[in-house]
Coordinates of C-alpha atoms (C1' of nucleotides) in Angstrom, one line a residue:
Chain A
X1 CA 24.8 -9.3 13.2
X2 CA 22.2 -11.1 11.0
X3 CA 20.2 -9.2 8.4
X4 CA 17.3 -10.8 6.6
X5 CA 14.9 -9.8 3.7
X6 CA 11.5 -11.3 3.1
X7 CA 8.7 -10.5 0.8
X8 CA 5.8 -11.7 2.9
X9 CA 2.9 -10.9 0.5
X10 CA 0.7 -9.2 3.2
X11 CA 2.1 -8.7 6.7
X12 CA -1.4 -9.2 8.2
X13 CA -2.0 -12.5 6.5
X14 CA 1.6 -13.6 7.3
X15 CA 2.0 -12.2 10.8
X16 CA 2.1 -15.5 12.7
X17 CA 4.6 -16.9 10.2
X18 CA 6.9 -13.9 10.6
X19 CA 6.7 -13.8 14.4
X20 CA 7.4 -17.6 14.7
X21 CA 10.3 -17.3 12.2
X22 CA 11.9 -14.4 14.1
X23 CA 11.6 -16.3 17.4
X24 CA 13.3 -19.3 15.9
X25 CA 16.1 -17.3 14.3
X26 CA 19.0 -15.1 15.4
X27 CA 18.1 -12.4 13.0
X28 CA 18.7 -8.9 14.3
X29 CA 17.0 -7.0 11.5
X30 CA 14.3 -8.2 9.2
X31 CA 13.3 -6.2 6.1
X32 CA 9.8 -6.9 4.9
X33 CA 8.3 -6.2 1.4
X34 CA 4.7 -6.2 0.1
X35 CA 3.2 -5.5 3.5
X36 CA 0.0 -4.4 1.7
X37 CA -1.2 -2.3 4.6
X38 CA -1.7 1.4 5.3
X39 CA 0.5 2.7 8.2
X40 CA -2.3 3.0 10.8
X41 CA -3.2 -0.6 10.4
X42 CA 0.4 -2.0 10.5
X43 CA 0.5 -4.6 13.3
X44 CA 3.2 -2.7 15.3
X45 CA 2.1 -3.9 18.7
X46 CA 2.5 -7.5 17.8
X47 CA 6.2 -6.8 17.1
X48 CA 6.7 -4.4 20.0
X49 CA 5.2 -6.9 22.4
X50 CA 8.0 -9.3 21.5
X51 CA 10.7 -6.6 21.9
X52 CA 11.2 -5.5 18.3
X53 CA 11.4 -1.9 17.0
X54 CA 9.5 -1.3 13.8
X55 CA 9.4 1.3 11.1
X56 CA 7.1 1.1 8.1
X57 CA 6.1 2.8 5.0
X58 CA 3.0 1.3 3.5
X59 CA -0.2 1.8 1.6
X60 CA -3.5 0.1 1.1
X61 CA -3.5 -3.2 -0.9
X62 CA -0.3 -2.8 -2.7
X63 CA 3.5 -2.5 -2.1
X64 CA 4.6 -1.4 1.4
X65 CA 8.0 -2.0 3.1
X66 CA 9.0 -2.3 6.8
X67 CA 12.0 -2.8 9.1
X68 CA 11.8 -5.0 12.2
X69 CA 14.8 -4.8 14.5
X70 CA 16.0 -6.0 17.8
X71 CA 18.2 -2.8 18.0
X72 CA 17.2 0.8 17.5
X73 CA 16.3 2.1 14.1
X74 CA 18.0 5.4 13.6
X75 CA 17.7 8.1 10.9
X76 CA 14.8 6.3 9.2
X77 CA 14.2 7.6 5.6
X78 CA 11.0 7.0 3.6
X79 CA 10.8 6.8 -0.1
X80 CA 13.3 8.2 -2.6
X81 CA 12.4 11.7 -1.3
X82 CA 13.8 10.7 2.1
X83 CA 17.2 11.0 0.4
X84 CA 16.8 13.0 -2.8
X85 CA 15.6 16.5 -3.5
X86 CA 11.9 16.2 -4.2
X87 CA 11.8 17.1 -7.9
X88 CA 8.8 16.2 -9.9
X89 CA 10.0 12.8 -11.1
X90 CA 11.3 11.7 -7.6
X91 CA 8.0 12.6 -6.0
X92 CA 6.1 10.7 -8.7
X93 CA 8.3 7.6 -8.2
X94 CA 7.9 7.8 -4.4
X95 CA 4.1 7.6 -4.5
X96 CA 4.2 3.9 -4.5
X97 CA 5.7 2.8 -1.1
X98 CA 8.7 0.8 -2.0
X99 CA 11.7 2.3 -0.2
X100 CA 12.7 2.6 3.5
X101 CA 16.1 2.9 5.1
X102 CA 17.6 3.2 8.5
X103 CA 20.9 3.2 10.4
X104 CA 21.2 0.1 12.5
X105 CA 24.3 -0.5 14.7
X106 CA 26.2 1.8 12.4
X107 CA 25.1 0.0 9.2
X108 CA 22.9 1.8 6.6
X109 CA 20.3 -0.7 5.6
X110 CA 18.1 0.1 2.6
X111 CA 15.0 -2.0 2.0
X112 CA 13.6 -2.1 -1.5
X113 CA 10.6 -3.4 -3.3
X114 CA 11.4 -3.0 -6.9
X115 CA 8.4 -2.8 -9.3
X116 CA 7.6 -6.0 -11.1
X117 CA 7.0 -4.5 -14.6
X118 CA 4.3 -6.9 -15.7
X119 CA 5.5 -7.4 -19.3
X120 CA 8.0 -5.9 -21.6
X121 CA 5.3 -4.0 -23.5
X122 CA 3.6 -2.7 -20.4
X123 CA 3.8 0.9 -19.2
X124 CA 4.6 -0.7 -15.9
X125 CA 7.8 -1.9 -17.5
X126 CA 8.8 1.6 -18.4
X127 CA 8.0 2.6 -14.8
X128 CA 10.3 -0.1 -13.6
X129 CA 13.2 1.2 -15.7
X130 CA 12.5 4.8 -14.6
X131 CA 12.4 3.6 -11.0
X132 CA 15.7 1.8 -11.3
X133 CA 17.3 4.9 -12.8
X134 CA 16.0 6.9 -9.8
X135 CA 17.4 4.1 -7.5
X136 CA 20.8 4.8 -9.0
X137 CA 20.7 8.5 -8.0
X138 CA 19.3 7.4 -4.6
X139 CA 22.2 5.0 -3.9
X140 CA 24.9 7.4 -5.1
X141 CA 23.5 10.0 -2.7
X142 CA 23.4 7.6 0.1
X143 CA 27.0 6.5 -0.6
X144 CA 28.2 10.0 -0.1
X145 CA 27.7 9.6 3.7
X146 CA 30.3 6.8 3.7
X147 CA 28.3 4.5 5.9
X148 CA 28.8 0.7 5.6
X149 CA 25.9 -0.2 3.3
X150 CA 23.6 -3.2 3.0
X151 CA 20.9 -3.0 0.3
X152 CA 18.2 -5.7 0.6
X153 CA 14.9 -6.5 -1.0
X154 CA 12.7 -8.0 -3.6
X155 CA 14.5 -6.9 -6.8
X156 CA 12.1 -8.6 -9.3
X157 CA 15.1 -9.3 -11.5
X158 CA 17.1 -12.5 -12.0
X159 CA 20.5 -11.0 -12.6
X160 CA 22.0 -13.9 -14.5
X161 CA 20.9 -17.2 -16.2
X162 CA 21.9 -19.2 -13.1
X163 CA 19.2 -17.3 -11.2
X164 CA 16.4 -18.7 -13.4
X165 CA 15.1 -22.3 -13.3
X166 CA 14.6 -22.3 -17.1
X167 CA 17.0 -19.7 -18.5
X168 CA 16.5 -20.8 -22.2
X169 CA 12.8 -20.0 -21.9
X170 CA 12.8 -17.1 -19.5
X171 CA 15.9 -15.1 -20.5
X172 CA 15.0 -11.8 -22.3
X173 CA 11.5 -11.8 -20.8
X174 CA 10.1 -9.8 -17.8
X175 CA 12.5 -10.0 -14.8
X176 CA 15.3 -11.3 -17.0
X177 CA 15.6 -8.7 -19.8
X178 CA 18.9 -7.0 -20.7
X179 CA 17.5 -3.6 -20.0
X180 CA 16.4 -4.5 -16.4
X181 CA 19.6 -6.3 -15.7
X182 CA 21.7 -3.4 -17.0
X183 CA 19.6 -0.8 -15.1
X184 CA 20.0 -2.8 -11.8
X185 CA 23.7 -3.3 -12.4
X186 CA 24.1 0.4 -13.1
X187 CA 22.1 1.4 -10.0
X188 CA 24.2 -0.9 -7.8
X189 CA 27.5 0.6 -9.1
X190 CA 31.0 -0.9 -8.6
X191 CA 31.1 -1.3 -4.9
X192 CA 28.0 -3.3 -3.9
X193 CA 28.2 -7.0 -4.4
X194 CA 25.5 -9.8 -4.1
X195 CA 26.2 -11.5 -0.8
X196 CA 24.7 -14.8 -1.9
X197 CA 27.3 -15.0 -4.8
X198 CA 30.2 -14.6 -2.4
X199 CA 29.5 -18.1 -1.2
X200 CA 27.5 -20.0 -3.9
X201 CA 28.3 -19.9 -7.6
X202 CA 25.9 -22.6 -8.7
X203 CA 22.4 -22.5 -10.1
X204 CA 19.3 -24.1 -8.5
X205 CA 19.0 -21.7 -5.6
X206 CA 15.7 -19.8 -5.6
X207 CA 14.0 -17.3 -3.4
X208 CA 10.6 -17.1 -5.2
X209 CA 8.3 -19.8 -6.6
X210 CA 5.1 -18.8 -8.4
X211 CA 1.9 -19.9 -6.6
X212 CA 0.6 -21.1 -9.9
X213 CA 1.4 -24.2 -12.0
X214 CA 2.8 -26.2 -9.1
X215 CA 6.0 -24.2 -9.3
X216 CA 7.1 -25.1 -5.7
X217 CA 6.5 -28.8 -6.2
X218 CA 8.4 -28.7 -9.5
X219 CA 11.1 -26.4 -7.9
X220 CA 10.6 -23.9 -10.7
X221 CA 11.9 -20.8 -9.0
X222 CA 13.8 -17.7 -9.5
X223 CA 16.4 -15.9 -7.3
X224 CA 15.0 -12.4 -7.3
X225 CA 15.5 -11.5 -3.6
X226 CA 19.0 -10.3 -2.9
X227 CA 21.3 -8.7 -0.3
X228 CA 24.0 -6.4 -1.6
X229 CA 27.0 -5.4 0.6
X230 CA 29.5 -2.6 0.3
X231 CA 33.1 -3.7 0.1
X232 CA 33.8 -3.1 3.9
X233 CA 30.9 -5.4 4.8
X234 CA 31.8 -8.1 2.1
X235 CA 34.9 -8.8 4.1
X236 CA 32.8 -9.4 7.2
X237 CA 30.3 -11.7 5.5
X238 CA 30.2 -15.2 7.2
X239 CA 27.3 -16.7 5.2
X240 CA 24.3 -15.9 3.0
X241 CA 21.4 -18.4 2.9
X242 CA 17.8 -18.8 1.7
X243 CA 15.4 -20.4 4.1
X244 CA 13.3 -22.2 1.6
X245 CA 11.5 -24.2 4.4
X246 CA 9.2 -21.2 4.8
X247 CA 7.9 -21.7 1.3
X248 CA 6.8 -25.2 2.2
X249 CA 4.4 -24.1 5.0
X250 CA 0.6 -23.8 5.1
X251 CA -0.5 -20.6 3.5
X252 CA 3.1 -19.4 2.7
X253 CA 4.3 -16.3 1.0
X254 CA 5.5 -17.1 -2.5
X255 CA 9.0 -15.8 -1.4
X256 CA 11.4 -17.3 1.1
X257 CA 13.6 -15.2 3.5
X258 CA 17.2 -14.5 2.6
X259 CA 19.7 -14.1 5.5
X260 CA 23.2 -12.7 5.7
X261 CA 25.4 -13.2 8.7
X262 CA 28.1 -10.5 9.3
X263 CA 30.9 -10.5 11.8
X264 CA 29.9 -7.0 12.9
X265 CA 30.7 -5.9 16.5
X266 CA 27.4 -4.6 18.0
X267 CA 27.7 -1.2 19.6
X268 CA 26.7 -1.2 23.2
X269 CA 23.2 0.3 23.4
X270 CA 22.2 1.5 26.9
X271 CA 19.6 -0.7 28.5
X272 CA 20.0 -3.3 25.8
X273 CA 21.5 -6.6 26.8
X274 CA 23.1 -8.3 23.8
X275 CA 24.0 -11.3 25.8
X276 CA 27.1 -11.8 28.0
X277 CA 30.6 -12.0 26.8
X278 CA 32.1 -15.4 27.5
X279 CA 35.9 -15.6 27.9
X280 CA 37.9 -18.6 27.0
Chain B
dA1 C1' 0.1 -18.3 -26.5
dT2 C1' -2.6 -18.7 -22.3
dG3 C1' -3.7 -19.6 -17.6
dG4 C1' -2.7 -21.1 -13.4
dC5 C1' -2.8 -19.1 -7.4
dA6 C1' -3.2 -15.7 -3.7
dG7 C1' -4.5 -11.2 -1.4
dC8 C1' -7.1 -7.0 -1.4
dG9 C1' -11.3 -4.4 -1.3
dT10 C1' -15.5 -5.3 -0.7
dC11 C1' -19.4 -8.9 -1.4
dA12 C1' -19.0 -10.6 -7.3
dC13 C1' -15.3 -10.3 -9.2
dG14 C1' -11.7 -7.2 -11.2
dC15 C1' -7.1 -5.8 -10.2
dT16 C1' -2.4 -6.8 -9.2
dG17 C1' 1.5 -9.5 -8.5
dA18 C1' 5.8 -12.2 -10.7

DNA sequence: ATGGCAGCGTCACGCTGA
Protein backbone atom coordinates (compact mmCIF):
# COMPACT_ATOMS: atom_id res chain seq x y z
CA UNK A 1 0.00 0.00 0.00
CA UNK A 2 1.60 3.24 -1.16
CA UNK A 3 0.32 6.61 0.01
CA UNK A 4 1.60 9.88 -1.47
CA UNK A 5 1.22 13.58 -0.76
CA UNK A 6 1.72 16.35 -3.32
CA UNK A 7 1.06 20.08 -3.26
CA UNK A 8 0.39 20.58 -6.98
CA UNK A 9 -0.21 24.37 -6.97
CA UNK A 10 -3.39 24.18 -9.11
CA UNK A 11 -4.75 20.79 -10.17
CA UNK A 12 -6.00 22.19 -13.49
CA UNK A 13 -2.58 23.52 -14.46
CA UNK A 14 -0.85 20.35 -13.21
CA UNK A 15 -3.39 17.74 -14.40
CA UNK A 16 -1.18 16.16 -17.08
CA UNK A 17 1.77 15.97 -14.68
CA UNK A 18 -0.34 14.29 -12.01
CA UNK A 19 -1.96 11.75 -14.36
CA UNK A 20 1.39 10.82 -15.91
CA UNK A 21 3.02 10.54 -12.48
CA UNK A 22 0.23 8.26 -11.22
CA UNK A 23 0.46 6.03 -14.29
CA UNK A 24 4.19 5.59 -13.78
CA UNK A 25 3.92 4.88 -10.07
CA UNK A 26 2.48 2.20 -7.82
CA UNK A 27 0.75 4.73 -5.63
CA UNK A 28 -2.64 3.58 -4.31
CA UNK A 29 -3.69 6.85 -2.75
CA UNK A 30 -2.56 10.36 -3.69
CA UNK A 31 -3.39 13.31 -1.45
CA UNK A 32 -3.36 16.66 -3.26
CA UNK A 33 -3.05 20.14 -1.78
CA UNK A 34 -3.57 23.60 -3.30
CA UNK A 35 -5.97 22.36 -5.95
CA UNK A 36 -7.16 26.00 -6.33
CA UNK A 37 -10.51 25.06 -7.85
CA UNK A 38 -14.12 25.14 -6.79
CA UNK A 39 -15.72 21.68 -6.52
CA UNK A 40 -17.92 21.88 -9.67
CA UNK A 41 -14.80 22.56 -11.76
CA UNK A 42 -12.60 19.81 -10.26
CA UNK A 43 -11.40 17.56 -13.14
CA UNK A 44 -12.99 14.41 -11.65
CA UNK A 45 -13.69 12.77 -15.02
CA UNK A 46 -10.02 12.82 -15.99
CA UNK A 47 -9.28 10.71 -12.91
CA UNK A 48 -12.36 8.47 -13.14
CA UNK A 49 -11.56 7.72 -16.78
CA UNK A 50 -8.28 6.21 -15.57
CA UNK A 51 -9.96 4.17 -12.87
CA UNK A 52 -9.43 6.40 -9.84
CA UNK A 53 -11.94 7.41 -7.21
CA UNK A 54 -11.79 11.06 -6.17
CA UNK A 55 -13.03 13.13 -3.28
CA UNK A 56 -12.34 16.83 -3.06
CA UNK A 57 -12.93 19.87 -0.92
CA UNK A 58 -12.01 23.02 -2.79
CA UNK A 59 -12.63 26.69 -3.35
CA UNK A 60 -11.95 29.26 -6.04
CA UNK A 61 -8.33 30.44 -6.43
CA UNK A 62 -6.91 29.38 -3.09
CA UNK A 63 -6.35 26.31 -0.94
CA UNK A 64 -8.27 23.13 -1.77
CA UNK A 65 -7.50 19.47 -0.97
CA UNK A 66 -8.36 16.19 -2.69
CA UNK A 67 -7.89 12.43 -2.45
CA UNK A 68 -7.27 10.29 -5.55
CA UNK A 69 -7.48 6.54 -4.93
CA UNK A 70 -7.33 3.22 -6.73
CA UNK A 71 -9.50 1.83 -3.93
CA UNK A 72 -12.75 3.08 -2.52
CA UNK A 73 -12.81 6.19 -0.33
CA UNK A 74 -15.05 5.56 2.65
CA UNK A 75 -16.37 7.81 5.41
CA UNK A 76 -15.07 10.98 3.72
CA UNK A 77 -14.92 13.92 6.13
CA UNK A 78 -14.56 17.54 5.01
CA UNK A 79 -13.00 20.30 7.08
CA UNK A 80 -12.50 20.35 10.84
CA UNK A 81 -16.29 20.32 11.16
CA UNK A 82 -16.35 16.90 9.50
CA UNK A 83 -14.95 15.62 12.80
CA UNK A 84 -15.52 18.25 15.45
CA UNK A 85 -18.65 19.84 16.82
CA UNK A 86 -19.25 22.97 14.77
CA UNK A 87 -18.65 25.68 17.37
CA UNK A 88 -17.93 29.22 16.22
CA UNK A 89 -14.15 28.88 16.04
CA UNK A 90 -14.20 25.49 14.33
CA UNK A 91 -16.56 26.78 11.66
CA UNK A 92 -14.44 29.89 11.16
CA UNK A 93 -11.31 27.72 10.74
CA UNK A 94 -13.11 25.44 8.28
CA UNK A 95 -14.00 28.26 5.87
CA UNK A 96 -10.69 27.83 4.08
CA UNK A 97 -10.71 24.39 2.45
CA UNK A 98 -7.66 22.74 3.97
CA UNK A 99 -8.79 19.40 5.42
CA UNK A 100 -10.17 16.17 3.95
CA UNK A 101 -10.02 12.65 5.35
CA UNK A 102 -11.21 9.20 4.34
CA UNK A 103 -10.96 5.57 5.33
CA UNK A 104 -8.98 3.67 2.68
CA UNK A 105 -8.44 -0.08 3.05
CA UNK A 106 -8.98 0.30 6.78
CA UNK A 107 -6.48 3.15 7.18
CA UNK A 108 -7.69 6.63 8.18
CA UNK A 109 -5.89 9.05 5.87
CA UNK A 110 -6.01 12.74 6.77
CA UNK A 111 -4.90 15.21 4.11
CA UNK A 112 -3.90 18.69 5.33
CA UNK A 113 -2.92 21.98 3.80
CA UNK A 114 -1.60 23.94 6.77
CA UNK A 115 -1.76 27.75 6.41
CA UNK A 116 1.50 29.41 5.44
CA UNK A 117 1.35 32.31 7.88
CA UNK A 118 3.06 34.86 5.64
CA UNK A 119 5.31 36.46 8.29
CA UNK A 120 5.63 36.42 12.06
CA UNK A 121 3.91 39.78 12.41
CA UNK A 122 1.03 38.95 10.09
CA UNK A 123 -2.53 38.20 11.22
CA UNK A 124 -2.15 35.17 8.97
CA UNK A 125 0.50 33.91 11.36
CA UNK A 126 -1.94 34.15 14.28
CA UNK A 127 -4.45 32.29 12.11
CA UNK A 128 -1.88 29.57 11.44
CA UNK A 129 -1.29 29.02 15.17
CA UNK A 130 -5.05 28.96 15.85
CA UNK A 131 -5.49 26.51 13.01
CA UNK A 132 -2.80 24.22 14.46
CA UNK A 133 -4.49 24.37 17.84
CA UNK A 134 -7.75 23.29 16.21
CA UNK A 135 -5.82 20.53 14.40
CA UNK A 136 -4.79 19.20 17.79
CA UNK A 137 -8.45 18.80 18.82
CA UNK A 138 -9.24 17.34 15.40
CA UNK A 139 -6.52 14.69 15.66
CA UNK A 140 -7.39 13.76 19.25
CA UNK A 141 -11.03 13.29 18.20
CA UNK A 142 -10.01 11.14 15.23
CA UNK A 143 -7.71 9.01 17.37
CA UNK A 144 -10.66 8.05 19.58
CA UNK A 145 -11.88 5.80 16.77
CA UNK A 146 -8.70 3.73 17.08
CA UNK A 147 -8.12 3.42 13.33
CA UNK A 148 -4.59 3.05 11.90
CA UNK A 149 -3.76 6.66 11.11
CA UNK A 150 -1.77 8.33 8.33
CA UNK A 151 -1.64 12.15 8.38
CA UNK A 152 -0.18 13.68 5.23
CA UNK A 153 0.13 17.07 3.64
CA UNK A 154 1.85 20.37 3.17
CA UNK A 155 2.60 21.45 6.74
CA UNK A 156 4.36 24.71 5.85
CA UNK A 157 6.73 24.04 8.75
CA UNK A 158 10.28 22.77 8.73
CA UNK A 159 10.24 20.81 12.01
CA UNK A 160 14.00 20.92 12.63
CA UNK A 161 17.20 22.63 11.48
CA UNK A 162 18.03 19.65 9.24
CA UNK A 163 14.83 20.35 7.28
CA UNK A 164 16.06 23.80 6.12
CA UNK A 165 18.76 24.47 3.53
CA UNK A 166 20.10 27.43 5.54
CA UNK A 167 19.11 26.89 9.17
CA UNK A 168 21.35 29.72 10.45
CA UNK A 169 19.46 32.27 8.39
CA UNK A 170 15.97 30.72 8.40
CA UNK A 171 15.54 29.37 11.94
CA UNK A 172 13.12 31.44 13.97
CA UNK A 173 11.46 32.93 10.86
CA UNK A 174 8.21 31.97 9.20
CA UNK A 175 7.84 28.18 8.77
CA UNK A 176 10.68 27.65 11.25
CA UNK A 177 9.65 29.49 14.41
CA UNK A 178 9.51 27.83 17.82
CA UNK A 179 5.80 28.63 18.17
CA UNK A 180 4.92 26.91 14.87
CA UNK A 181 7.10 23.91 15.61
CA UNK A 182 5.70 23.56 19.13
CA UNK A 183 2.12 23.89 17.88
CA UNK A 184 2.68 21.19 15.25
CA UNK A 185 4.41 18.89 17.70
CA UNK A 186 1.58 19.43 20.18
CA UNK A 187 -1.03 18.71 17.50
CA UNK A 188 0.68 15.49 16.40
CA UNK A 189 0.92 14.19 19.96
CA UNK A 190 3.05 11.28 21.14
CA UNK A 191 1.92 8.54 18.77
CA UNK A 192 2.36 10.01 15.28
CA UNK A 193 5.88 9.92 13.81
CA UNK A 194 7.38 11.43 10.65
CA UNK A 195 7.77 8.49 8.24
CA UNK A 196 10.67 10.12 6.39
CA UNK A 197 12.72 10.28 9.58
CA UNK A 198 12.25 6.55 10.21
CA UNK A 199 14.66 6.01 7.32
CA UNK A 200 16.77 9.16 6.85
CA UNK A 201 18.34 11.22 9.59
CA UNK A 202 20.45 13.53 7.45
CA UNK A 203 19.88 17.00 6.09
CA UNK A 204 19.74 17.92 2.39
CA UNK A 205 16.36 16.33 1.64
CA UNK A 206 13.78 18.85 0.48
CA UNK A 207 10.18 18.72 -0.72
CA UNK A 208 9.74 22.39 -1.66
CA UNK A 209 11.92 24.81 -3.62
CA UNK A 210 10.81 28.43 -4.09
CA UNK A 211 10.09 29.40 -7.70
CA UNK A 212 12.12 32.53 -7.08
CA UNK A 213 15.84 33.22 -6.81
CA UNK A 214 16.82 30.04 -8.66
CA UNK A 215 16.12 28.01 -5.54
CA UNK A 216 15.84 24.75 -7.49
CA UNK A 217 19.14 25.23 -9.34
CA UNK A 218 20.88 26.16 -6.09
CA UNK A 219 19.06 23.30 -4.28
CA UNK A 220 17.82 25.79 -1.67
CA UNK A 221 14.85 23.82 -0.41
CA UNK A 222 12.83 23.00 2.64
CA UNK A 223 11.27 19.74 3.84
CA UNK A 224 7.78 20.94 4.66
CA UNK A 225 5.68 18.11 3.15
CA UNK A 226 5.36 15.23 5.57
CA UNK A 227 3.71 11.87 6.18
CA UNK A 228 2.97 10.98 9.81
CA UNK A 229 2.14 7.43 10.88
CA UNK A 230 0.52 6.00 13.99
CA UNK A 231 2.67 3.46 15.84
CA UNK A 232 0.94 0.41 14.33
CA UNK A 233 1.74 1.70 10.82
CA UNK A 234 5.30 2.73 11.71
CA UNK A 235 6.13 -0.94 12.13
CA UNK A 236 4.83 -1.64 8.63
CA UNK A 237 6.70 1.20 6.88
CA UNK A 238 9.06 -0.08 4.16
CA UNK A 239 10.29 3.24 2.77
CA UNK A 240 9.54 6.94 2.55
CA UNK A 241 10.87 8.92 -0.39
CA UNK A 242 10.64 12.33 -2.05
CA UNK A 243 10.36 12.20 -5.85
CA UNK A 244 12.33 15.35 -6.62
CA UNK A 245 12.38 14.56 -10.36
CA UNK A 246 8.93 16.16 -10.56
CA UNK A 247 10.39 19.51 -9.50
CA UNK A 248 12.72 19.42 -12.52
CA UNK A 249 10.01 19.25 -15.21
CA UNK A 250 8.57 21.91 -17.49
CA UNK A 251 6.06 24.07 -15.60
CA UNK A 252 6.41 22.11 -12.35
CA UNK A 253 4.73 22.59 -9.01
CA UNK A 254 7.12 24.14 -6.51
CA UNK A 255 6.60 20.99 -4.37
CA UNK A 256 7.67 17.39 -5.06
CA UNK A 257 5.60 14.32 -4.10
CA UNK A 258 6.38 12.38 -0.92
CA UNK A 259 5.60 8.65 -0.93
CA UNK A 260 5.39 6.11 1.88
CA UNK A 261 5.29 2.36 1.23
CA UNK A 262 3.50 0.24 3.84
CA UNK A 263 3.34 -3.54 4.06
CA UNK A 264 -0.40 -3.39 4.53
CA UNK A 265 -2.55 -6.29 3.36
CA UNK A 266 -5.22 -4.94 1.08
CA UNK A 267 -8.68 -6.04 1.94
CA UNK A 268 -10.41 -7.82 -0.91
CA UNK A 269 -12.84 -5.39 -2.50
CA UNK A 270 -15.57 -6.96 -4.62
CA UNK A 271 -15.08 -6.39 -8.33
CA UNK A 272 -11.63 -4.99 -7.74
CA UNK A 273 -8.67 -6.95 -9.03
CA UNK A 274 -5.59 -6.12 -6.96
CA UNK A 275 -3.43 -8.41 -9.09
CA UNK A 276 -2.96 -12.12 -8.73
CA UNK A 277 -1.24 -13.82 -5.85
CA UNK A 278 1.86 -15.64 -7.00
CA UNK A 279 2.96 -18.61 -4.93
CA UNK A 280 6.60 -19.64 -4.62
C1' DA B 1 15.95 44.62 3.93
C1' DT B 2 13.83 43.62 -0.48
C1' DG B 3 12.44 41.08 -4.46
C1' DG B 4 12.45 37.30 -7.07
C1' DC B 5 8.33 33.39 -9.75
C1' DA B 6 3.85 31.34 -10.59
C1' DG B 7 -1.34 30.94 -10.61
C1' DC B 8 -5.79 33.12 -10.26
C1' DG B 9 -9.40 36.21 -11.66
C1' DT B 10 -10.13 38.73 -15.13
C1' DC B 11 -7.87 41.80 -18.95
C1' DA B 12 -3.95 45.48 -15.99
C1' DC B 13 -2.37 44.17 -12.30
C1' DG B 14 -3.15 43.18 -7.36
C1' DC B 15 -3.42 39.29 -4.25
C1' DT B 16 -1.52 35.16 -2.49
C1' DG B 17 1.70 31.69 -1.76
C1' DA B 18 6.19 29.95 1.03
